[in-house]
Amino acid sequence: MLVDLDYFFAQCEEMRNSSIKDKSVVVCVYSGRSEESGAVSTANYIAREYGVKSGIPIYSAKKKLEDKDAVFLPVDHKFYSEISKKIMTILRSYADRFQQAGIDEAYLDVSQKVKGNFEEAKELAQKIKKEIKAQQKLTCSIGIGPNKLIAKIAADVQKPDGLTIVKPEEVESFLSPLPVKRLIGVGRKTVKKMENLEIKTIGDLAKYDMQKLITLFGKSMGAYFHNAAMGIDDNLVQERGEAESISRIHTLHENTRDLKVILEEADHLCEEVHERLVKQSLSFKTIGIIMITTDLNMRTRSKTLKSPTNDLESLKKTVKELFEKIINETELEARRVGVKVSNFVKGKRRQKQITDFIGIAKN
Ligand code: DCP
Ligand code: CA
Ligand code: CA
């Protein structure tokens, strides 16, 4: 799930001084150049009804609220950070895995806690909302989905004080009518570009030919847009300080170009890396090798698989391929060799889908 506090800075101000609750509250970043120069950081929902929102100039917010009962306050980051910290502590206690994603939002992987049951996840979310309300007097909006992408969009569709659950079988019907700008990475320019292609909704995008998207937006963005529109997202709820890759590197007994010697060592390294993966129940999509040659240059090669795996034999096989390649690309001997996996996915994977990434090899 994604938990996002409603109109956060402004709500903190309301909490601190409940007498402003029924007015328009506008939190401002004053630039100091003149009395009114600067921009709106955020506003409560009353002010939003008059068109006041993050990013607009303060003078324009003042104009919109000219004859309304409104309060303009300067940002107080220190105060919001303290509240944020307290809320994050509460949220963390409810999650199997936790990732703060901003001052007022966090991803909670609760899959194990609710045993994959969305009804139970909903109850858990209600409990979380209640606790935040009781402890900090703040409301939040929560989105629940089969992955981070869906959870984030779900949290955004119903605000404030919302709770939106999107079960796996509802992903398509949930996403398809939404405008493409709901997807992370689809900014104003991309919206324009897509509009010219008659792509307005996420459903339009999902139906659009992936190869064409790749031609238009590049390999990685094209594939991302396609997958995102289908509701596919393999990203892990990433605990802070947790490794984004696992690697092992070893100095050879003597410098060599003998593939047999190198692969023997590489196999060991694969086994060590694999052991750590199993312990953390992680699957990976990207496999890399490292070779430090006698000139002390570090050379790397990597390959991204079509779908995640945690299979030792696949790891060894790809590592072998990559070393065969790299050895042919230099005259020098290897001094140290390494194996690295990244692009993690938690636990067992769903069945492969035709829409999965095409394998991409890069250096
Ligand atoms: N913020 C900011 N400038 C922006 C956007 C946000 O200073 N352009 C600050 C103020 C917000 C906080 O970050 O309160 C959190 O941002 P959100 O995007 O989550 O927006 P809000 O919490 O204000 O509103 P919402 O209820 O839509 O989540
Ligand atoms: Ca928010
Ligand atoms: Ca936010």
Coordinates of C-alpha atoms and ligand atoms in Angstrom, one line a residue:
M1 CA 0.0 0.0 0.0
L2 CA 0.9 3.6 -0.4
V3 CA 0.0 6.0 2.4
D4 CA 0.1 9.7 1.6
L5 CA -0.9 12.4 4.1
D6 CA -3.5 14.8 2.8
Y7 CA -2.5 18.5 2.1
F8 CA 0.4 17.8 4.4
F9 CA 2.0 21.1 5.3
A10 CA -1.4 22.9 5.5
Q11 CA -2.9 20.1 7.5
C12 CA 0.0 20.3 10.0
E13 CA -0.8 24.0 10.3
E14 CA -4.4 23.2 11.0
M15 CA -3.4 20.7 13.6
R16 CA -1.2 23.2 15.3
N17 CA -4.0 25.9 15.3
S18 CA -7.5 24.5 14.9
S19 CA -9.0 27.9 14.6
I20 CA -7.9 28.1 11.0
K21 CA -9.6 24.8 10.1
D22 CA -12.6 26.3 8.3
K23 CA -10.7 28.8 6.4
S24 CA -8.6 28.6 3.2
V25 CA -5.1 27.8 4.4
V26 CA -2.2 28.5 2.1
V27 CA 1.4 27.6 3.0
C28 CA 3.9 29.8 1.2
V29 CA 7.5 29.8 0.3
Y30 CA 8.4 33.5 0.4
S31 CA 11.4 34.3 -1.7
G32 CA 12.1 37.4 0.3
R33 CA 12.5 39.6 -2.8
S34 CA 9.3 41.5 -2.1
E35 CA 6.6 41.1 0.5
E36 CA 4.5 38.8 -1.7
S37 CA 7.0 37.2 -4.0
G38 CA 7.3 33.5 -3.8
A39 CA 5.2 30.4 -4.5
V40 CA 2.5 28.3 -2.9
S41 CA 3.9 25.2 -1.2
T42 CA 0.5 23.6 -0.7
A43 CA -3.0 24.6 0.3
N44 CA -5.9 22.9 2.2
Y45 CA -8.9 21.6 0.2
I46 CA -11.0 24.7 0.9
A47 CA -8.4 26.9 -0.9
R48 CA -8.1 24.3 -3.7
E49 CA -11.8 24.8 -4.5
Y50 CA -10.8 28.3 -5.6
G51 CA -7.9 27.1 -7.8
V52 CA -5.1 27.5 -5.3
K53 CA -2.5 24.8 -5.6
S54 CA 1.2 23.9 -5.2
G55 CA 3.5 25.9 -7.3
I56 CA 1.4 28.9 -8.2
P57 CA 2.7 32.4 -7.3
I58 CA 1.6 33.8 -4.0
Y59 CA 0.1 36.9 -5.6
S60 CA -2.1 34.8 -7.8
A61 CA -3.3 32.8 -4.8
K62 CA -4.1 36.0 -3.0
K63 CA -6.1 37.2 -6.0
K64 CA -8.1 33.9 -6.1
L65 CA -8.9 34.3 -2.4
E66 CA -9.4 38.0 -2.4
D67 CA -12.7 38.3 -0.6
K68 CA -12.5 34.9 1.1
D69 CA -11.6 34.0 4.7
A70 CA -8.0 32.9 4.1
V71 CA -4.7 32.5 6.0
F72 CA -1.3 32.7 4.4
L73 CA 1.5 31.1 6.4
P74 CA 5.2 30.6 5.8
V75 CA 6.6 27.1 5.5
D76 CA 7.9 25.6 8.7
H77 CA 9.9 22.6 7.6
K78 CA 11.2 21.8 11.0
F79 CA 7.7 21.3 12.4
Y80 CA 6.5 19.2 9.4
S81 CA 9.6 17.0 9.6
E82 CA 9.0 16.2 13.3
I83 CA 5.4 15.2 12.5
S84 CA 6.6 13.2 9.5
K85 CA 9.1 11.3 11.6
K86 CA 6.4 10.3 14.1
I87 CA 4.0 9.2 11.4
M88 CA 6.7 7.2 9.7
T89 CA 7.4 5.4 12.9
I90 CA 3.8 4.4 13.2
L91 CA 3.6 3.3 9.5
R92 CA 6.8 1.2 9.8
S93 CA 5.3 -0.8 12.6
Y94 CA 2.6 -2.0 10.3
A95 CA 4.8 -3.2 7.4
D96 CA 6.7 -6.3 6.5
R97 CA 8.8 -4.0 4.4
F98 CA 8.8 -0.2 4.5
Q99 CA 10.0 2.5 2.2
Q100 CA 9.6 6.2 2.9
A101 CA 9.0 7.9 -0.5
G102 CA 8.8 11.5 0.5
I103 CA 8.1 13.7 3.6
D104 CA 4.5 12.7 3.6
E105 CA 4.3 9.3 2.0
A106 CA 5.5 5.7 2.3
Y107 CA 5.1 2.3 0.7
L108 CA 4.2 -0.5 3.0
D109 CA 4.6 -4.1 1.8
V110 CA 2.0 -5.9 3.8
S111 CA 1.7 -9.0 1.6
Q112 CA 2.8 -11.4 4.3
K113 CA 1.0 -9.6 7.1
V114 CA -2.3 -10.0 5.4
K115 CA -1.4 -13.3 3.7
G116 CA -2.1 -11.8 0.3
N117 CA -5.7 -11.1 1.2
F118 CA -7.0 -7.7 0.0
E119 CA -9.9 -7.6 2.4
E120 CA -7.5 -8.0 5.3
A121 CA -5.3 -5.3 3.7
K122 CA -8.3 -3.0 3.7
E123 CA -9.0 -3.6 7.4
L124 CA -5.3 -3.0 8.1
A125 CA -5.5 0.3 6.2
Q126 CA -8.5 1.4 8.2
K127 CA -6.6 0.6 11.3
I128 CA -3.6 2.7 10.1
K129 CA -5.9 5.6 9.3
K130 CA -7.5 5.5 12.7
E131 CA -4.2 5.4 14.5
I132 CA -2.7 8.3 12.6
K133 CA -5.9 10.2 13.4
A134 CA -5.8 9.3 17.0
Q135 CA -2.1 10.0 17.5
Q136 CA -1.4 12.9 15.3
K137 CA -4.9 14.2 14.4
L138 CA -4.1 14.0 10.7
T139 CA -5.9 12.3 7.8
C140 CA -4.3 10.4 5.0
S141 CA -5.2 8.6 1.8
I142 CA -4.2 5.0 1.2
G143 CA -4.0 3.1 -2.0
I144 CA -3.8 -0.7 -2.0
G145 CA -2.7 -2.8 -5.0
P146 CA -0.7 -5.7 -6.2
N147 CA 2.4 -3.6 -6.7
K148 CA 3.8 -0.1 -6.0
L149 CA 2.7 1.4 -9.2
I150 CA -1.0 0.5 -8.7
A151 CA -0.9 1.4 -5.0
K152 CA 0.5 4.9 -5.8
I153 CA -2.1 5.6 -8.4
A154 CA -4.9 4.2 -6.2
A155 CA -3.9 6.5 -3.3
D156 CA -4.2 9.5 -5.7
V157 CA -7.6 8.9 -7.1
Q158 CA -9.6 9.4 -3.9
K159 CA -8.5 12.3 -1.7
P160 CA -8.6 13.5 1.0
D161 CA -9.2 10.8 3.6
G162 CA -9.5 8.2 0.8
L163 CA -9.1 4.4 0.7
T164 CA -8.9 2.7 -2.6
I165 CA -8.3 -1.0 -3.1
V166 CA -7.4 -2.4 -6.5
K167 CA -7.3 -6.2 -6.6
P168 CA -5.2 -7.9 -9.3
E169 CA -8.3 -8.7 -11.4
E170 CA -9.4 -5.1 -11.2
V171 CA -6.1 -3.6 -12.4
E172 CA -7.1 -3.3 -16.1
S173 CA -10.5 -1.8 -15.5
F174 CA -9.1 0.6 -12.9
L175 CA -6.3 1.8 -15.1
S176 CA -7.8 2.0 -18.5
P177 CA -10.0 5.1 -18.1
L178 CA -7.4 7.1 -16.3
P179 CA -5.5 9.9 -18.1
V180 CA -1.9 8.9 -19.0
K181 CA -0.6 11.7 -16.8
R182 CA -1.4 9.6 -13.7
L183 CA 1.6 7.4 -14.6
I184 CA 4.9 8.4 -12.9
G185 CA 7.2 9.7 -15.7
V186 CA 4.5 11.0 -17.9
G187 CA 4.9 14.8 -17.7
R188 CA 3.4 17.6 -19.6
K189 CA 5.6 17.1 -22.7
T190 CA 4.9 13.4 -22.8
V191 CA 1.2 14.0 -22.5
K192 CA 1.4 16.3 -25.5
K193 CA 3.4 13.8 -27.5
M194 CA 1.0 11.0 -26.6
E195 CA -2.1 13.1 -27.4
N196 CA -0.7 13.5 -30.9
L197 CA -0.7 9.7 -31.2
E198 CA -4.3 9.6 -30.0
I199 CA -3.2 8.2 -26.7
K200 CA -5.2 9.9 -24.0
T201 CA -6.0 7.2 -21.4
I202 CA -3.8 4.5 -19.9
G203 CA -6.0 2.1 -21.7
D204 CA -5.1 3.7 -25.1
L205 CA -1.4 3.4 -24.0
A206 CA -1.8 -0.3 -23.1
K207 CA -3.2 -1.1 -26.5
Y208 CA -0.5 0.9 -28.4
D209 CA 2.1 -1.2 -30.1
M210 CA 5.2 -1.5 -27.8
Q211 CA 7.7 -1.5 -30.7
K212 CA 6.2 1.8 -31.8
L213 CA 6.5 3.2 -28.3
I214 CA 10.1 2.1 -28.2
T215 CA 10.8 3.9 -31.5
L216 CA 9.1 7.0 -30.3
F217 CA 10.3 7.2 -26.7
G218 CA 13.5 5.1 -26.6
K219 CA 14.0 1.5 -25.5
S220 CA 13.8 2.0 -21.8
M221 CA 11.0 4.6 -21.6
G222 CA 9.0 2.8 -24.4
A223 CA 9.1 -0.5 -22.6
Y224 CA 8.4 1.2 -19.2
F225 CA 5.3 3.0 -20.6
H226 CA 4.0 -0.2 -22.1
N227 CA 4.5 -2.2 -18.9
A228 CA 3.2 0.6 -16.6
A229 CA 0.0 0.9 -18.7
M230 CA -0.6 -2.8 -18.3
G231 CA -0.2 -2.4 -14.5
I232 CA 3.1 -4.3 -14.5
D233 CA 5.7 -3.2 -11.9
D234 CA 8.2 -5.5 -10.4
N235 CA 9.9 -2.9 -8.1
L236 CA 10.5 -3.9 -4.6
V237 CA 9.4 -2.0 -1.5
Q238 CA 13.0 -1.0 -0.8
E239 CA 14.0 -0.8 2.8
R240 CA 16.4 2.1 3.5
G241 CA 20.0 1.0 3.6
E242 CA 19.1 -2.2 2.0
A243 CA 21.3 -3.4 -0.9
E244 CA 20.1 -2.5 -4.4
S245 CA 22.5 -5.1 -5.7
I246 CA 24.5 -8.0 -4.3
S247 CA 28.0 -8.6 -5.6
R248 CA 31.1 -10.6 -4.8
I249 CA 34.5 -10.0 -6.2
H250 CA 37.7 -12.1 -5.9
T251 CA 41.4 -11.7 -6.7
L252 CA 42.7 -14.5 -8.8
H253 CA 45.7 -16.5 -7.6
E254 CA 47.5 -15.3 -10.6
N255 CA 46.6 -13.1 -13.6
T256 CA 45.1 -15.1 -16.4
R257 CA 43.1 -15.1 -19.6
D258 CA 42.2 -18.8 -19.2
L259 CA 38.4 -18.9 -19.4
K260 CA 38.4 -22.2 -17.5
V261 CA 40.1 -20.7 -14.5
I262 CA 38.0 -17.6 -14.6
L263 CA 34.8 -19.5 -14.8
E264 CA 35.7 -21.8 -12.0
E265 CA 36.1 -18.8 -9.8
A266 CA 33.0 -17.2 -11.2
D267 CA 31.0 -20.3 -10.3
H268 CA 32.0 -19.9 -6.7
L269 CA 31.1 -16.3 -6.7
C270 CA 27.7 -17.2 -8.2
E271 CA 27.1 -19.7 -5.4
E272 CA 27.9 -17.1 -2.7
V273 CA 25.7 -14.5 -4.3
H274 CA 22.9 -17.0 -4.7
E275 CA 23.1 -18.0 -1.1
R276 CA 22.5 -14.4 0.0
L277 CA 19.6 -14.1 -2.5
V278 CA 17.9 -17.1 -1.0
K279 CA 18.4 -15.8 2.5
Q280 CA 16.6 -12.6 1.6
S281 CA 14.1 -14.4 -0.7
L282 CA 15.0 -12.2 -3.6
S283 CA 14.8 -12.8 -7.3
F284 CA 16.8 -10.7 -9.8
K285 CA 16.5 -9.6 -13.3
T286 CA 19.9 -8.1 -14.0
I287 CA 23.2 -10.1 -14.0
G288 CA 26.5 -8.4 -14.3
I289 CA 30.1 -9.4 -14.3
I290 CA 33.2 -7.4 -13.3
M291 CA 36.7 -7.9 -14.6
I292 CA 39.7 -5.9 -13.4
T293 CA 42.5 -6.3 -15.9
T294 CA 46.2 -6.1 -15.3
D295 CA 46.1 -2.4 -16.2
L296 CA 43.7 -2.0 -13.2
N297 CA 40.9 -0.9 -15.4
M298 CA 37.5 -2.2 -14.3
R299 CA 35.4 -3.6 -17.1
T300 CA 31.8 -4.6 -16.6
R301 CA 29.1 -6.3 -18.7
S302 CA 25.5 -7.0 -17.8
K303 CA 22.4 -8.6 -19.1
T304 CA 18.8 -8.1 -18.1
L305 CA 16.6 -11.1 -18.3
K306 CA 13.0 -11.2 -19.7
S307 CA 11.7 -12.1 -16.3
P308 CA 13.0 -12.4 -12.8
T309 CA 14.6 -15.5 -11.5
N310 CA 16.5 -16.9 -8.5
D311 CA 17.8 -19.9 -10.3
L312 CA 21.5 -20.6 -9.7
E313 CA 22.0 -22.4 -13.0
S314 CA 20.6 -19.4 -15.0
L315 CA 22.9 -17.2 -13.1
K316 CA 26.0 -19.3 -13.9
K317 CA 25.0 -19.6 -17.5
T318 CA 24.6 -15.9 -18.0
V319 CA 27.8 -15.2 -16.1
K320 CA 29.6 -17.6 -18.4
E321 CA 28.2 -16.0 -21.5
L322 CA 29.3 -12.6 -20.3
F323 CA 32.8 -13.7 -19.4
E324 CA 33.2 -15.3 -22.8
K325 CA 32.3 -12.1 -24.4
I326 CA 34.4 -9.8 -22.3
I327 CA 37.5 -12.0 -22.6
N328 CA 37.3 -11.7 -26.4
E329 CA 37.1 -7.9 -26.1
T330 CA 40.5 -7.4 -24.5
E331 CA 44.0 -8.7 -24.9
L332 CA 44.8 -8.2 -21.3
E333 CA 44.8 -10.7 -18.5
A334 CA 42.3 -10.7 -15.6
R335 CA 43.5 -9.8 -12.1
R336 CA 40.2 -9.8 -10.2
V337 CA 36.7 -11.1 -11.3
G338 CA 33.3 -10.4 -9.8
V339 CA 29.6 -11.2 -10.1
K340 CA 26.8 -8.9 -9.4
V341 CA 23.0 -9.2 -9.5
S342 CA 20.5 -6.4 -9.2
N343 CA 17.0 -5.3 -10.2
F344 CA 15.4 -7.3 -7.4
V345 CA 12.0 -8.7 -7.0
K346 CA 10.7 -10.1 -3.8
G347 CA 10.0 -13.8 -3.6
K348 CA 8.4 -16.1 -6.1
R349 CA 7.3 -14.6 -9.4
R350 CA 4.1 -14.8 -11.4
Q351 CA 4.2 -16.7 -14.6
K352 CA 6.0 -15.2 -17.5
Q353 CA 3.9 -12.9 -19.7
I354 CA 4.4 -12.1 -23.3
T355 CA 4.5 -8.5 -22.4
D356 CA 7.6 -9.0 -20.2
F357 CA 10.7 -7.0 -21.2
I358 CA 12.7 -8.2 -24.2
G359 CA 16.1 -9.3 -23.0
I360 CA 18.5 -6.4 -23.3
A361 CA 22.3 -6.8 -23.1
K362 CA 24.4 -3.7 -22.4
N363 CA 27.8 -3.0 -21.1
Ligands
DCP1 N1 5.2 20.4 -1.7 C1 5.8 21.6 -2.1 N2 5.8 22.0 -3.4 C2 5.2 21.3 -4.4 C3 4.6 20.0 -4.0 C4 4.6 19.7 -2.6 O1 6.3 22.3 -1.2 N3 5.2 21.7 -5.6 C5 5.2 20.1 -0.3 C6 3.9 20.6 0.4 C7 3.1 19.4 0.5 C8 4.0 18.2 0.7 O2 5.2 18.6 -0.1 O3 2.2 19.4 1.6 C9 3.5 16.9 0.2 O4 3.2 17.0 -1.2 P1 2.0 16.3 -1.9 O5 2.3 16.2 -3.3 O6 1.7 15.0 -1.2 O7 0.8 17.3 -1.7 P2 -0.1 17.5 -0.4 O8 0.2 16.6 0.7 O9 0.0 19.0 -0.1 O10 -1.6 17.4 -1.0 P3 -2.4 16.0 -1.3 O11 -3.5 16.0 -0.4 O12 -2.8 16.2 -2.7 O13 -1.5 14.9 -1.1
CA2 CA 0.2 14.3 0.4
CA3 CA 3.1 13.1 -1.2

